[in-house]
């Protein structure tokens, strides 16, 4: 851990850890565990780290934001540089491959994960100009607008995933409200009549910058504090009255909305720890200074229950939000709703009057409908992002004509994950079970029940080959319940239901696949690739398992499924008679069981990529009944003698009557008549004696 003379070139806080780039290596300090570690996986020098933090919830989407960190060497040639990415808060890195990196020209100014846009952004610097390139469709086909790059700009990603970036160094201050697509200088206002177009024109030197979701503060070496709002629309920096605030060691930070604190370390000549001098600034109180001539806020209330919350919109879902807005008497407000990622998330807003306050002010209600941009049907496909890829966005409601004095009237913001709804799950309908019909006993199933799978019926490698020994299976009643009852000679398809938060939603019609978890292969499918009307060769479990990129036997899911009915699928249909192993969707495919009774435990996975972003999967059991045991004697041994006997009987029925009318037939007939007559007499005599014995007394 010793590095000689340490030089810290970059720092980032990722959840509960502090990442420091010291002498071109990354070190991690966990301030909860009070431990130091060195990052693993970085093989080249780095100078900077970048990342973001999500504070909305413990949702996996939010956790991924906090865990994602980039490491890179600032100023290196972009075509040759090595970029590293970590999804473990910086503990372990791996090389990051940026598409078309070798074709890019210029030096690397930074690489960032813009979660508000679901894009990786690379800042390219070339000949005093800078611009952003992006990783995903539709922004990967072009660059952001170029802007002047003077000096070495520090880039600050403001909290809240709103896509607001702050670029600054001593003589420059730029801002972007759309993740770098458009970058412009911040204007400076000194007094009611003086407005400068940039920091350099105002001839001020920046010492430090601080920002939260809604505000920006700047401390200058000229001992002045500047402030501006980071609303939807641009605003200018306002100069506050000069105070003795600045020192070389001073640091600037927001403690709350409208609350700035300037910290100055005070060294102790005896003790190595530092005290801090704190200078709190109440922005709202300062703005009330008549010398600043700031207009009074036009709005009394801007309120919505969705503020500072996180929501999920899954495939084919929508979200309804509401907000309340009340202007001051005689004032008119212009509400403005905006999403940070319009390529993925579309909106529709309706505003209407919703009564009056006790003071007679009009209440305005705003209803906002959100759904995927694809499903609104109003955007060109070249504008929307890939519907298969989970994305994210924020939605912000603000007042367009809001004054800077509306410090406490902050914009309403929510984080939207366009991805998997963790509350969804699938359940297999089980209306008729083997226990309900008395075939199996639920008490017995719970009492360490086990069954045997014959070695001729299963393959532990799922390749359809016979095993070398029988398999004893312990039945998991707590997980599977009582098996669904299925008659072996009837084509069958499970009914898959979608549930959310314990409530039934719908019967799933999307495409799904089955696999017996123990390798049983005594079943097939009613359709083939040809009868399923496939345009291309369909996937099956064998091709999925043979793919080295898929891990484990149960790797068939929405991410690697390709429909054989997709016109873009160019795999030739070489084997049209292979079983078609996909159920649901546009076909009527069903499962057909072989002549075997017993329990089957199936894994089911929804593979339709357009149904849900979730990996919807579960396991369930069925009991197949009604199959007669297979004969030990080969079928040919019994069928051939039976056919010979039938043909012989038919021939005799035809030949015997004809033979009886010939001379040989008469002799044959006469030969049998005499024995029959004797037999008749003997039978009659026997019957007479029986009658005599029946009529005699019991003692005679």
XYZ file of C-alpha atoms in Angstrom:
700
model
C 0.000 0.000 0.000
C 3.006 2.329 0.246
C 3.310 4.630 -2.769
C 6.107 6.994 -1.845
C 4.995 10.586 -2.367
C 1.230 10.264 -2.911
C -0.590 12.307 -5.529
C -4.391 12.063 -5.562
C -5.762 12.845 -9.021
C -9.393 11.696 -8.628
C -11.887 10.548 -6.017
C -15.368 9.074 -6.019
C -17.778 7.863 -3.353
C -19.618 4.657 -4.292
C -22.210 3.896 -1.656
C -20.184 3.185 1.500
C -16.691 3.260 -0.023
C -14.327 6.023 -1.078
C -12.256 5.409 -4.214
C -8.993 7.320 -4.547
C -6.661 7.365 -7.538
C -3.214 7.620 -5.961
C -0.157 7.618 -8.222
C -2.219 6.132 -11.099
C -3.560 3.246 -9.012
C -6.930 2.866 -7.314
C -7.303 2.369 -3.576
C -10.527 1.823 -1.680
C -11.400 2.978 1.800
C -14.553 1.472 3.325
C -15.512 4.072 5.894
C -18.078 1.775 7.517
C -15.652 -1.117 8.008
C -12.634 1.222 8.427
C -10.546 -0.855 5.994
C -8.257 -0.170 3.010
C -7.949 -2.285 -0.142
C -6.308 -2.044 -3.533
C -8.476 -2.562 -6.626
C -7.967 -5.734 -8.664
C -7.885 -6.088 -12.447
C -6.306 -2.807 -13.587
C -3.165 -3.485 -15.623
C -2.444 0.010 -16.989
C -2.053 3.458 -15.390
C -5.275 5.366 -14.676
C -5.818 8.925 -13.514
C -9.574 9.255 -12.989
C -12.621 7.355 -11.787
C -16.240 8.202 -12.529
C -19.554 6.941 -11.218
C -22.938 7.883 -9.846
C -25.055 7.143 -6.795
C -28.723 6.219 -6.526
C -30.483 6.945 -3.262
C -34.076 6.060 -4.131
C -34.387 2.461 -2.941
C -32.779 -0.954 -2.714
C -34.148 -1.902 -6.142
C -31.582 -3.815 -8.263
C -31.674 -1.031 -10.862
C -30.734 1.489 -8.188
C -28.069 -0.771 -6.676
C -26.455 -1.250 -10.101
C -26.121 2.518 -10.481
C -24.173 2.840 -7.229
C -21.987 -0.170 -8.014
C -20.897 0.988 -11.491
C -17.483 2.678 -11.728
C -15.226 3.568 -14.690
C -11.451 4.035 -14.503
C -9.408 5.684 -17.265
C -6.320 7.732 -18.089
C -7.315 11.322 -18.823
C -5.693 12.797 -21.949
C -4.696 9.467 -23.473
C -5.395 8.894 -27.168
C -8.913 7.492 -27.358
C -8.132 4.967 -30.093
C -5.435 3.279 -28.005
C -6.418 3.922 -24.410
C -7.428 1.237 -21.925
C -10.717 1.777 -20.106
C -11.813 -0.322 -17.135
C -15.267 -0.944 -15.704
C -16.371 -2.285 -12.329
C -19.802 -3.375 -11.145
C -18.502 -4.089 -7.625
C -18.009 -0.506 -6.374
C -14.442 -0.553 -7.673
C -13.143 -3.625 -5.871
C -12.670 -5.561 -9.117
C -12.278 -4.098 -12.618
C -12.293 -5.570 -16.103
C -11.462 -4.064 -19.482
C -14.283 -2.158 -21.132
C -14.656 -2.438 -24.901
C -16.204 0.662 -26.457
C -17.634 0.029 -29.914
C -15.722 1.695 -32.739
C -13.080 2.933 -30.270
C -10.264 2.376 -32.765
C -11.994 4.705 -35.249
C -12.326 7.633 -32.841
C -10.003 10.635 -33.122
C -8.798 12.776 -30.237
C -7.840 12.419 -26.595
C -9.979 11.040 -23.800
C -11.647 13.677 -21.637
C -13.670 11.195 -19.607
C -16.004 8.227 -19.771
C -19.277 8.117 -17.844
C -22.335 5.943 -17.387
C -25.307 8.256 -17.976
C -28.038 6.254 -16.240
C -30.543 9.011 -16.987
C -30.075 8.188 -20.669
C -29.034 4.506 -20.359
C -25.907 5.292 -22.342
C -22.159 5.167 -21.837
C -20.796 8.561 -22.852
C -17.216 9.199 -23.975
C -15.875 12.760 -24.019
C -13.581 13.319 -27.029
C -11.192 16.292 -27.127
C -9.657 17.417 -30.400
C -8.113 20.790 -31.321
C -9.723 22.803 -28.530
C -13.177 21.336 -29.113
C -14.952 18.574 -27.210
C -18.006 16.453 -27.876
C -19.662 13.335 -26.506
C -20.031 9.982 -28.230
C -22.580 7.432 -27.044
C -22.683 3.653 -26.942
C -26.251 2.597 -27.772
C -28.860 3.096 -30.464
C -30.057 5.643 -31.510
C -27.326 8.013 -30.240
C -24.391 5.848 -31.325
C -24.777 6.931 -34.946
C -23.766 10.557 -34.233
C -22.089 12.807 -31.650
C -23.284 15.528 -29.326
C -22.799 19.131 -30.395
C -19.171 20.303 -29.989
C -18.243 22.931 -27.396
C -15.117 24.895 -26.471
C -12.725 22.975 -24.250
C -10.222 25.308 -22.608
C -8.004 23.974 -19.853
C -8.735 20.702 -18.092
C -12.401 20.563 -17.142
C -13.586 18.769 -14.043
C -16.938 17.108 -14.736
C -19.542 16.855 -11.995
C -22.585 14.594 -12.403
C -25.310 16.103 -10.259
C -27.326 13.747 -8.012
C -30.716 12.400 -8.961
C -29.971 10.854 -12.388
C -31.467 13.868 -14.186
C -28.713 14.088 -16.790
C -27.325 17.417 -15.541
C -23.542 17.789 -15.966
C -21.336 20.611 -14.647
C -18.032 21.310 -16.491
C -15.634 23.690 -14.763
C -12.133 24.890 -14.160
C -10.809 28.252 -12.971
C -11.933 30.276 -15.997
C -14.814 28.257 -17.399
C -18.222 27.014 -16.243
C -20.461 25.001 -18.588
C -23.639 23.052 -18.017
C -25.561 20.348 -19.867
C -29.115 19.298 -19.038
C -29.249 16.302 -21.395
C -26.178 14.183 -20.592
C -23.777 16.117 -22.802
C -25.800 16.265 -26.013
C -25.915 20.045 -25.699
C -23.353 21.935 -23.583
C -23.448 25.710 -23.129
C -21.771 28.319 -20.868
C -23.458 29.596 -17.711
C -24.332 33.275 -17.733
C -23.354 35.495 -14.811
C -25.630 38.201 -13.400
C -24.136 40.942 -11.266
C -26.829 43.359 -10.264
C -30.139 43.951 -12.016
C -28.661 45.316 -15.241
C -25.348 43.506 -15.756
C -25.273 40.148 -17.494
C -22.159 38.343 -18.711
C -22.285 35.507 -21.220
C -19.604 33.449 -19.459
C -17.316 33.174 -16.443
C -14.329 34.411 -18.404
C -16.216 37.497 -19.578
C -17.176 38.252 -15.982
C -13.433 38.028 -15.142
C -13.849 35.792 -12.113
C -11.740 32.824 -11.006
C -13.519 29.750 -9.687
C -12.158 28.089 -6.597
C -14.746 25.343 -5.980
C -18.171 24.235 -7.212
C -20.999 22.372 -5.454
C -24.346 21.132 -6.758
C -27.346 19.131 -5.669
C -30.322 17.978 -7.715
C -31.756 21.484 -8.008
C -29.040 24.096 -7.322
C -25.512 25.176 -8.167
C -23.157 27.221 -5.981
C -19.759 28.648 -6.931
C -17.069 29.991 -4.603
C -14.551 32.273 -6.289
C -11.053 33.393 -5.400
C -12.393 36.953 -5.425
C -14.143 36.047 -2.162
C -17.635 35.899 -3.646
C -20.396 33.297 -3.602
C -22.551 32.756 -6.698
C -25.783 30.799 -6.936
C -28.199 29.582 -9.603
C -31.094 27.163 -9.982
C -30.751 23.955 -11.988
C -34.329 23.858 -13.178
C -35.543 22.552 -16.520
C -34.811 25.875 -18.189
C -31.486 27.681 -17.966
C -30.835 30.407 -15.407
C -27.949 32.729 -14.593
C -25.516 32.786 -11.688
C -26.395 35.508 -9.192
C -23.635 37.189 -7.243
C -24.192 37.422 -3.529
C -22.723 40.206 -1.415
C -19.003 39.687 -0.791
C -17.948 38.151 2.512
C -14.676 36.913 3.939
C -15.348 33.296 2.924
C -12.574 32.186 0.637
C -9.314 30.522 1.514
C -7.146 28.084 -0.406
C -8.366 25.170 1.748
C -12.078 26.106 1.736
C -14.622 23.573 0.485
C -18.184 24.166 -0.637
C -21.146 21.785 -0.136
C -24.936 21.655 0.009
C -26.417 20.277 3.222
C -30.048 20.624 2.082
C -32.149 22.422 -0.471
C -31.286 26.096 -0.150
C -28.597 25.425 2.451
C -24.922 25.885 1.570
C -22.033 25.288 3.911
C -18.464 26.523 3.450
C -15.935 24.426 5.344
C -12.427 25.597 6.175
C -9.996 23.218 7.946
C -8.240 24.653 10.985
C -4.883 22.986 11.703
C -3.892 22.167 15.259
C -0.240 22.648 16.143
C -0.362 19.852 18.719
C -2.913 17.317 17.486
C -2.869 15.859 13.915
C -6.682 15.975 13.505
C -8.418 19.038 12.054
C -11.296 21.095 13.277
C -13.502 22.760 10.663
C -14.854 26.237 10.574
C -18.413 26.058 9.243
C -20.045 28.970 7.499
C -23.729 28.165 6.773
C -25.581 30.173 4.149
C -29.388 30.304 3.917
C -29.982 30.919 0.224
C -33.651 31.867 0.642
C -32.783 34.528 3.211
C -29.999 35.954 1.044
C -32.288 36.198 -1.982
C -34.668 38.373 0.024
C -32.036 41.128 0.053
C -33.627 44.119 -1.727
C -30.320 44.925 -3.412
C -30.571 41.751 -5.495
C -34.003 42.848 -6.807
C -35.229 39.276 -7.142
C -38.897 38.851 -8.071
C -41.259 37.119 -5.661
C -42.097 33.511 -6.467
C -45.314 33.205 -8.496
C -46.211 29.780 -7.159
C -47.583 28.845 -3.765
C -47.516 25.074 -4.120
C -46.103 22.373 -6.369
C -46.828 18.960 -4.913
C -46.874 15.358 -6.089
C -46.745 12.032 -4.275
C -44.240 10.676 -6.811
C -41.497 13.116 -5.789
C -38.202 11.408 -4.849
C -39.624 7.950 -5.499
C -38.735 5.155 -7.860
C -41.127 3.264 -10.138
C -40.878 0.384 -12.587
C -42.550 0.145 -15.985
C -42.326 -3.355 -17.409
C -43.012 -4.333 -21.003
C -46.549 -3.323 -22.092
C -47.165 -1.554 -18.758
C -47.972 2.063 -17.964
C -47.778 4.436 -15.008
C -50.146 7.193 -13.940
C -48.860 10.128 -11.839
C -50.650 13.208 -10.513
C -49.493 16.585 -9.215
C -51.116 19.677 -7.712
C -50.107 23.227 -8.609
C -51.390 26.419 -6.985
C -50.270 29.879 -8.236
C -50.315 33.093 -6.242
C -53.425 35.227 -6.714
C -53.407 36.908 -10.094
C -50.410 34.886 -11.299
C -50.196 32.419 -14.166
C -47.925 29.394 -14.169
C -46.562 27.331 -17.051
C -45.943 23.728 -15.954
C -43.351 21.751 -17.869
C -42.937 17.957 -17.755
C -39.808 16.373 -19.144
C -38.209 12.925 -19.245
C -34.426 12.542 -19.366
C -34.612 9.609 -21.811
C -37.274 10.315 -24.447
C -35.874 7.506 -26.613
C -37.243 4.993 -24.110
C -39.988 6.696 -22.096
C -42.910 8.620 -23.556
C -45.422 10.794 -21.727
C -48.737 12.519 -22.061
C -49.872 15.255 -19.668
C -53.299 16.793 -19.095
C -53.920 19.830 -16.876
C -57.285 21.005 -15.583
C -58.775 23.184 -12.818
C -59.571 21.207 -9.698
C -61.389 23.596 -7.363
C -60.235 26.477 -5.186
C -58.326 27.017 -1.965
C -59.821 28.777 1.087
C -58.147 31.947 -0.151
C -59.852 31.660 -3.532
C -56.775 30.542 -5.465
C -57.340 28.126 -8.315
C -55.982 24.608 -7.881
C -54.594 23.018 -11.006
C -54.367 19.238 -11.281
C -51.868 17.640 -13.631
C -52.290 14.017 -14.766
C -49.217 12.411 -16.318
C -49.340 9.112 -18.236
C -46.068 7.264 -18.818
C -45.351 4.261 -20.986
C -42.622 2.994 -23.292
C -42.013 5.272 -26.238
C -42.513 2.320 -28.610
C -46.077 1.797 -27.440
C -47.223 5.392 -27.879
C -46.866 4.914 -31.638
C -45.789 8.507 -32.158
C -42.008 8.168 -32.501
C -39.950 7.068 -35.472
C -38.091 3.736 -34.975
C -34.838 5.590 -35.634
C -35.557 7.703 -32.550
C -36.485 4.985 -30.058
C -34.001 2.784 -28.227
C -34.073 -1.003 -28.559
C -37.218 -2.312 -26.900
C -35.413 -5.512 -25.855
C -32.932 -3.587 -23.699
C -33.921 -2.458 -20.172
C -33.413 1.262 -19.760
C -33.985 4.046 -17.263
C -35.175 7.621 -17.168
C -36.207 10.347 -14.778
C -39.329 12.424 -15.025
C -39.250 16.011 -13.795
C -42.143 18.406 -13.286
C -41.173 22.051 -12.943
C -42.579 25.504 -13.593
C -41.086 27.039 -16.702
C -41.560 30.676 -15.640
C -40.391 30.106 -12.052
C -38.243 32.790 -10.433
C -34.942 32.033 -8.730
C -36.572 33.021 -5.442
C -38.646 29.783 -5.523
C -35.909 27.968 -3.624
C -38.247 25.897 -1.482
C -40.481 25.122 -4.463
C -38.175 22.497 -5.902
C -39.003 20.487 -9.049
C -40.731 17.128 -8.598
C -38.573 14.235 -9.770
C -39.021 10.458 -9.924
C -36.746 7.723 -11.214
C -38.320 5.310 -13.692
C -36.841 1.895 -14.399
C -38.068 0.636 -17.764
C -37.279 -2.948 -16.960
C -38.187 -5.944 -14.867
C -40.981 -5.578 -12.326
C -39.647 -7.605 -9.401
C -43.180 -8.183 -8.088
C -44.112 -10.344 -11.079
C -43.995 -14.134 -11.062
C -45.535 -17.006 -12.992
C -47.703 -19.817 -11.584
C -48.825 -23.003 -13.323
C -52.567 -23.579 -13.106
C -53.350 -26.804 -11.207
C -57.118 -27.288 -11.071
C -57.023 -31.102 -11.206
C -54.228 -32.677 -9.185
C -53.236 -36.279 -8.565
C -54.136 -35.810 -4.890
C -57.601 -34.510 -5.767
C -58.325 -37.710 -7.708
C -56.897 -39.924 -4.972
C -54.026 -41.247 -7.094
C -51.422 -39.778 -4.723
C -51.666 -39.068 -1.014
C -50.561 -35.548 0.055
C -49.542 -36.883 3.475
C -47.346 -39.483 1.836
C -45.802 -36.918 -0.499
C -44.707 -34.866 2.495
C -43.276 -37.858 4.344
C -39.884 -38.117 2.586
C -41.557 -39.436 -0.568
C -39.221 -40.662 -3.302
C -39.634 -42.350 -6.664
C -37.423 -44.125 -9.168
C -36.705 -43.076 -12.757
C -35.668 -46.001 -14.929
C -32.284 -45.713 -16.571
C -33.886 -46.214 -19.994
C -36.021 -43.064 -19.510
C -33.590 -40.296 -18.554
C -30.252 -38.735 -19.400
C -28.421 -36.659 -16.747
C -26.732 -34.702 -19.563
C -30.056 -33.812 -21.247
C -28.992 -35.264 -24.601
C -31.658 -37.989 -24.905
C -29.237 -40.863 -24.235
C -30.022 -43.678 -21.797
C -28.382 -43.498 -18.386
C -26.250 -46.246 -16.851
C -28.325 -46.678 -13.671
C -31.721 -45.881 -12.210
C -32.228 -42.550 -10.461
C -33.884 -42.154 -7.051
C -35.565 -38.745 -6.712
C -36.708 -37.188 -3.445
C -39.964 -35.331 -4.091
C -39.944 -31.692 -2.870
C -43.523 -31.223 -1.766
C -42.933 -27.807 -0.133
C -41.783 -26.418 -3.480
C -43.888 -28.377 -5.953
C -47.090 -29.217 -4.079
C -49.281 -31.978 -5.435
C -48.589 -32.867 -9.103
C -50.956 -31.827 -11.852
C -52.796 -34.832 -13.343
C -52.248 -35.546 -17.049
C -53.525 -38.466 -19.135
C -50.655 -39.882 -21.178
C -52.550 -40.279 -24.479
C -53.890 -36.702 -24.580
C -51.771 -33.830 -26.005
C -51.185 -31.385 -23.163
C -49.979 -27.828 -22.607
C -49.638 -26.190 -19.172
C -51.676 -23.072 -18.439
C -49.210 -20.381 -17.302
C -50.579 -17.527 -15.189
C -49.009 -14.153 -14.405
C -49.281 -12.943 -10.811
C -48.175 -9.639 -9.284
C -48.060 -8.870 -5.574
C -50.155 -11.961 -4.867
C -52.884 -11.035 -7.355
C -53.752 -12.809 -10.593
C -53.123 -10.673 -13.675
C -53.679 -12.794 -16.791
C -53.138 -16.104 -18.542
C -49.871 -15.823 -20.453
C -50.165 -16.343 -24.217
C -46.492 -15.624 -24.909
C -43.963 -18.223 -26.029
C -42.387 -20.449 -23.370
C -40.301 -23.627 -23.147
C -40.242 -26.719 -20.903
C -37.469 -29.035 -19.743
C -37.719 -31.994 -17.359
C -35.219 -31.161 -14.627
C -33.976 -34.735 -14.091
C -33.366 -35.427 -17.781
C -36.506 -37.460 -18.571
C -36.929 -37.623 -22.334
C -40.065 -39.781 -22.576
C -42.108 -37.006 -24.156
C -42.165 -35.131 -27.435
C -44.145 -32.377 -29.168
C -47.156 -32.391 -31.451
C -45.617 -30.034 -34.035
C -42.478 -30.143 -36.103
C -40.566 -27.210 -37.506
C -42.468 -27.632 -40.767
C -45.954 -27.972 -39.284
C -45.235 -24.972 -37.018
C -44.725 -22.963 -40.250
C -41.177 -21.938 -39.332
C -39.363 -19.702 -41.796
C -35.969 -20.586 -40.274
C -34.509 -23.475 -38.293
C -35.990 -23.239 -34.778
C -33.900 -23.330 -31.645
C -34.096 -26.304 -29.301
C -32.612 -27.339 -25.986
C -29.697 -29.087 -27.684
C -28.584 -25.988 -29.610
C -28.977 -23.817 -26.510
C -26.831 -26.135 -24.379
C -24.171 -26.427 -27.073
C -23.703 -22.656 -27.161
C -20.596 -21.905 -25.043
C -22.007 -18.540 -24.023
C -24.911 -20.154 -22.162
C -24.196 -21.384 -18.655
C -26.000 -24.440 -17.297
C -28.728 -26.616 -18.816
C -31.543 -24.142 -18.036
C -30.130 -21.202 -19.985
C -32.931 -20.697 -22.516
C -34.488 -17.296 -21.796
C -35.705 -14.054 -23.364
C -32.175 -12.831 -23.996
C -31.020 -15.670 -26.257
C -34.352 -16.693 -27.803
C -34.760 -16.169 -31.549
C -38.138 -16.941 -33.074
C -38.185 -19.108 -36.198
C -41.069 -16.927 -37.427
C -38.953 -13.748 -37.274
C -38.370 -12.419 -40.814
C -34.893 -11.251 -39.723
C -33.887 -14.794 -38.704
C -31.763 -16.053 -41.593
C -30.953 -19.548 -40.240
C -31.903 -21.953 -43.092
C -34.584 -24.580 -42.423
C -32.430 -27.683 -42.942
C -34.296 -30.164 -40.732
C -38.031 -29.483 -41.097
C -39.081 -32.691 -39.301
C -37.393 -32.002 -35.949
C -39.793 -31.459 -33.014
C -40.757 -27.840 -32.441
C -40.012 -27.294 -28.737
C -41.617 -23.884 -28.150
C -45.105 -23.717 -26.641
C -47.525 -20.797 -26.694
C -47.323 -17.851 -29.046
C -48.746 -18.192 -32.571
C -48.762 -22.025 -32.636
C -50.968 -24.712 -31.078
C -48.024 -26.878 -30.086
C -48.522 -29.380 -27.243
C -46.607 -32.015 -25.291
C -47.192 -35.718 -26.020
C -46.092 -38.225 -23.374
C -44.763 -41.698 -24.104
C -46.371 -44.843 -22.677
C -45.036 -44.316 -19.178
C -46.729 -43.488 -15.891
C -45.015 -41.394 -13.234
C -43.965 -37.968 -11.981
C -42.334 -35.366 -14.226
C -40.793 -32.190 -12.759
C -40.648 -29.456 -15.391
C -38.719 -26.194 -15.568
C -40.664 -23.541 -17.497
C -39.247 -20.274 -18.863
C -40.968 -17.430 -20.712
C -38.726 -16.769 -23.719
C -40.764 -14.162 -25.594
C -38.517 -11.058 -25.420
C -41.481 -8.741 -25.913
C -43.595 -9.949 -22.986
C -41.553 -8.847 -19.959
C -38.049 -7.738 -19.074
C -38.061 -10.273 -16.236
C -36.701 -13.795 -16.461
C -40.068 -15.351 -15.655
C -39.408 -18.961 -14.722
C -40.548 -21.607 -12.273
C -40.707 -25.368 -11.702
C -43.800 -27.551 -11.360
C -44.707 -31.245 -11.395
C -47.190 -33.420 -13.286
C -48.290 -37.004 -12.781
C -48.876 -38.934 -16.009
C -51.370 -41.818 -15.698
C -53.357 -44.232 -17.857
C -50.477 -45.871 -19.701
C -50.544 -49.702 -19.758
C -47.215 -51.380 -18.960
C -45.103 -52.148 -21.977
C -45.127 -55.828 -23.028
C -41.997 -57.859 -22.262
C -42.576 -60.005 -25.404
C -41.701 -58.175 -28.615
C -44.708 -57.075 -30.598
C -43.658 -59.066 -33.688
C -43.702 -62.322 -31.709
C -47.406 -61.894 -30.879
C -48.674 -60.085 -33.971
C -47.364 -62.569 -36.601
C -48.932 -65.758 -35.056
C -52.175 -63.861 -34.510
C -52.322 -62.816 -38.137
C -51.561 -66.406 -39.287
C -54.358 -67.769 -37.062
C -56.830 -65.234 -38.430
C -55.963 -66.028 -42.032
C -56.205 -69.793 -41.337
C -59.655 -69.340 -39.776
C -60.896 -67.447 -42.803
C -59.569 -70.134 -45.126
C -61.179 -72.939 -43.127
C -64.527 -71.123 -43.116
C -64.357 -71.105 -46.892
C -62.788 -74.551 -47.561
C -64.615 -76.876 -45.097
C -68.162 -76.448 -46.500
C -66.893 -77.204 -50.005
C -64.970 -80.245 -48.830
C -68.034 -81.812 -47.133
C -69.822 -82.155 -50.512
C -67.062 -84.299 -52.017
C -66.522 -88.111 -51.692
C -63.737 -87.569 -49.205
C -65.915 -85.147 -47.290
C -68.771 -87.699 -47.044
C -66.390 -90.379 -45.769
C -64.968 -87.914 -43.267
C -68.477 -86.927 -42.199
C -69.528 -90.574 -41.798
C -66.445 -91.302 -39.741
C -67.487 -88.701 -37.165
C -71.241 -89.529 -37.136
C -70.828 -92.963 -35.421
C -68.739 -91.588 -32.509
C -71.211 -88.773 -32.055
C -74.180 -91.220 -31.847
C -72.387 -93.343 -29.284
C -71.566 -90.223 -27.331
C -75.239 -89.175 -27.412
C -76.439 -92.535 -26.028
C -73.877 -92.431 -23.290
C -74.913 -88.933 -22.362
C -78.616 -89.871 -22.319
C -77.906 -92.900 -20.105
C -75.859 -90.734 -17.803
C -78.689 -88.204 -17.547
C -81.232 -90.977 -16.729
C -79.136 -92.375 -13.903
C -78.713 -88.912 -12.489
C -82.504 -88.450 -12.408
C -82.944 -91.796 -10.628
C -80.377 -90.927 -8.025
C -81.968 -87.538 -7.506
C -85.411 -89.113 -6.813
C -84.162 -91.854 -4.379
C -84.084 -91.407 -0.616
C -80.847 -90.247 0.808
C -80.277 -93.643 2.563
C -80.889 -95.860 -0.541
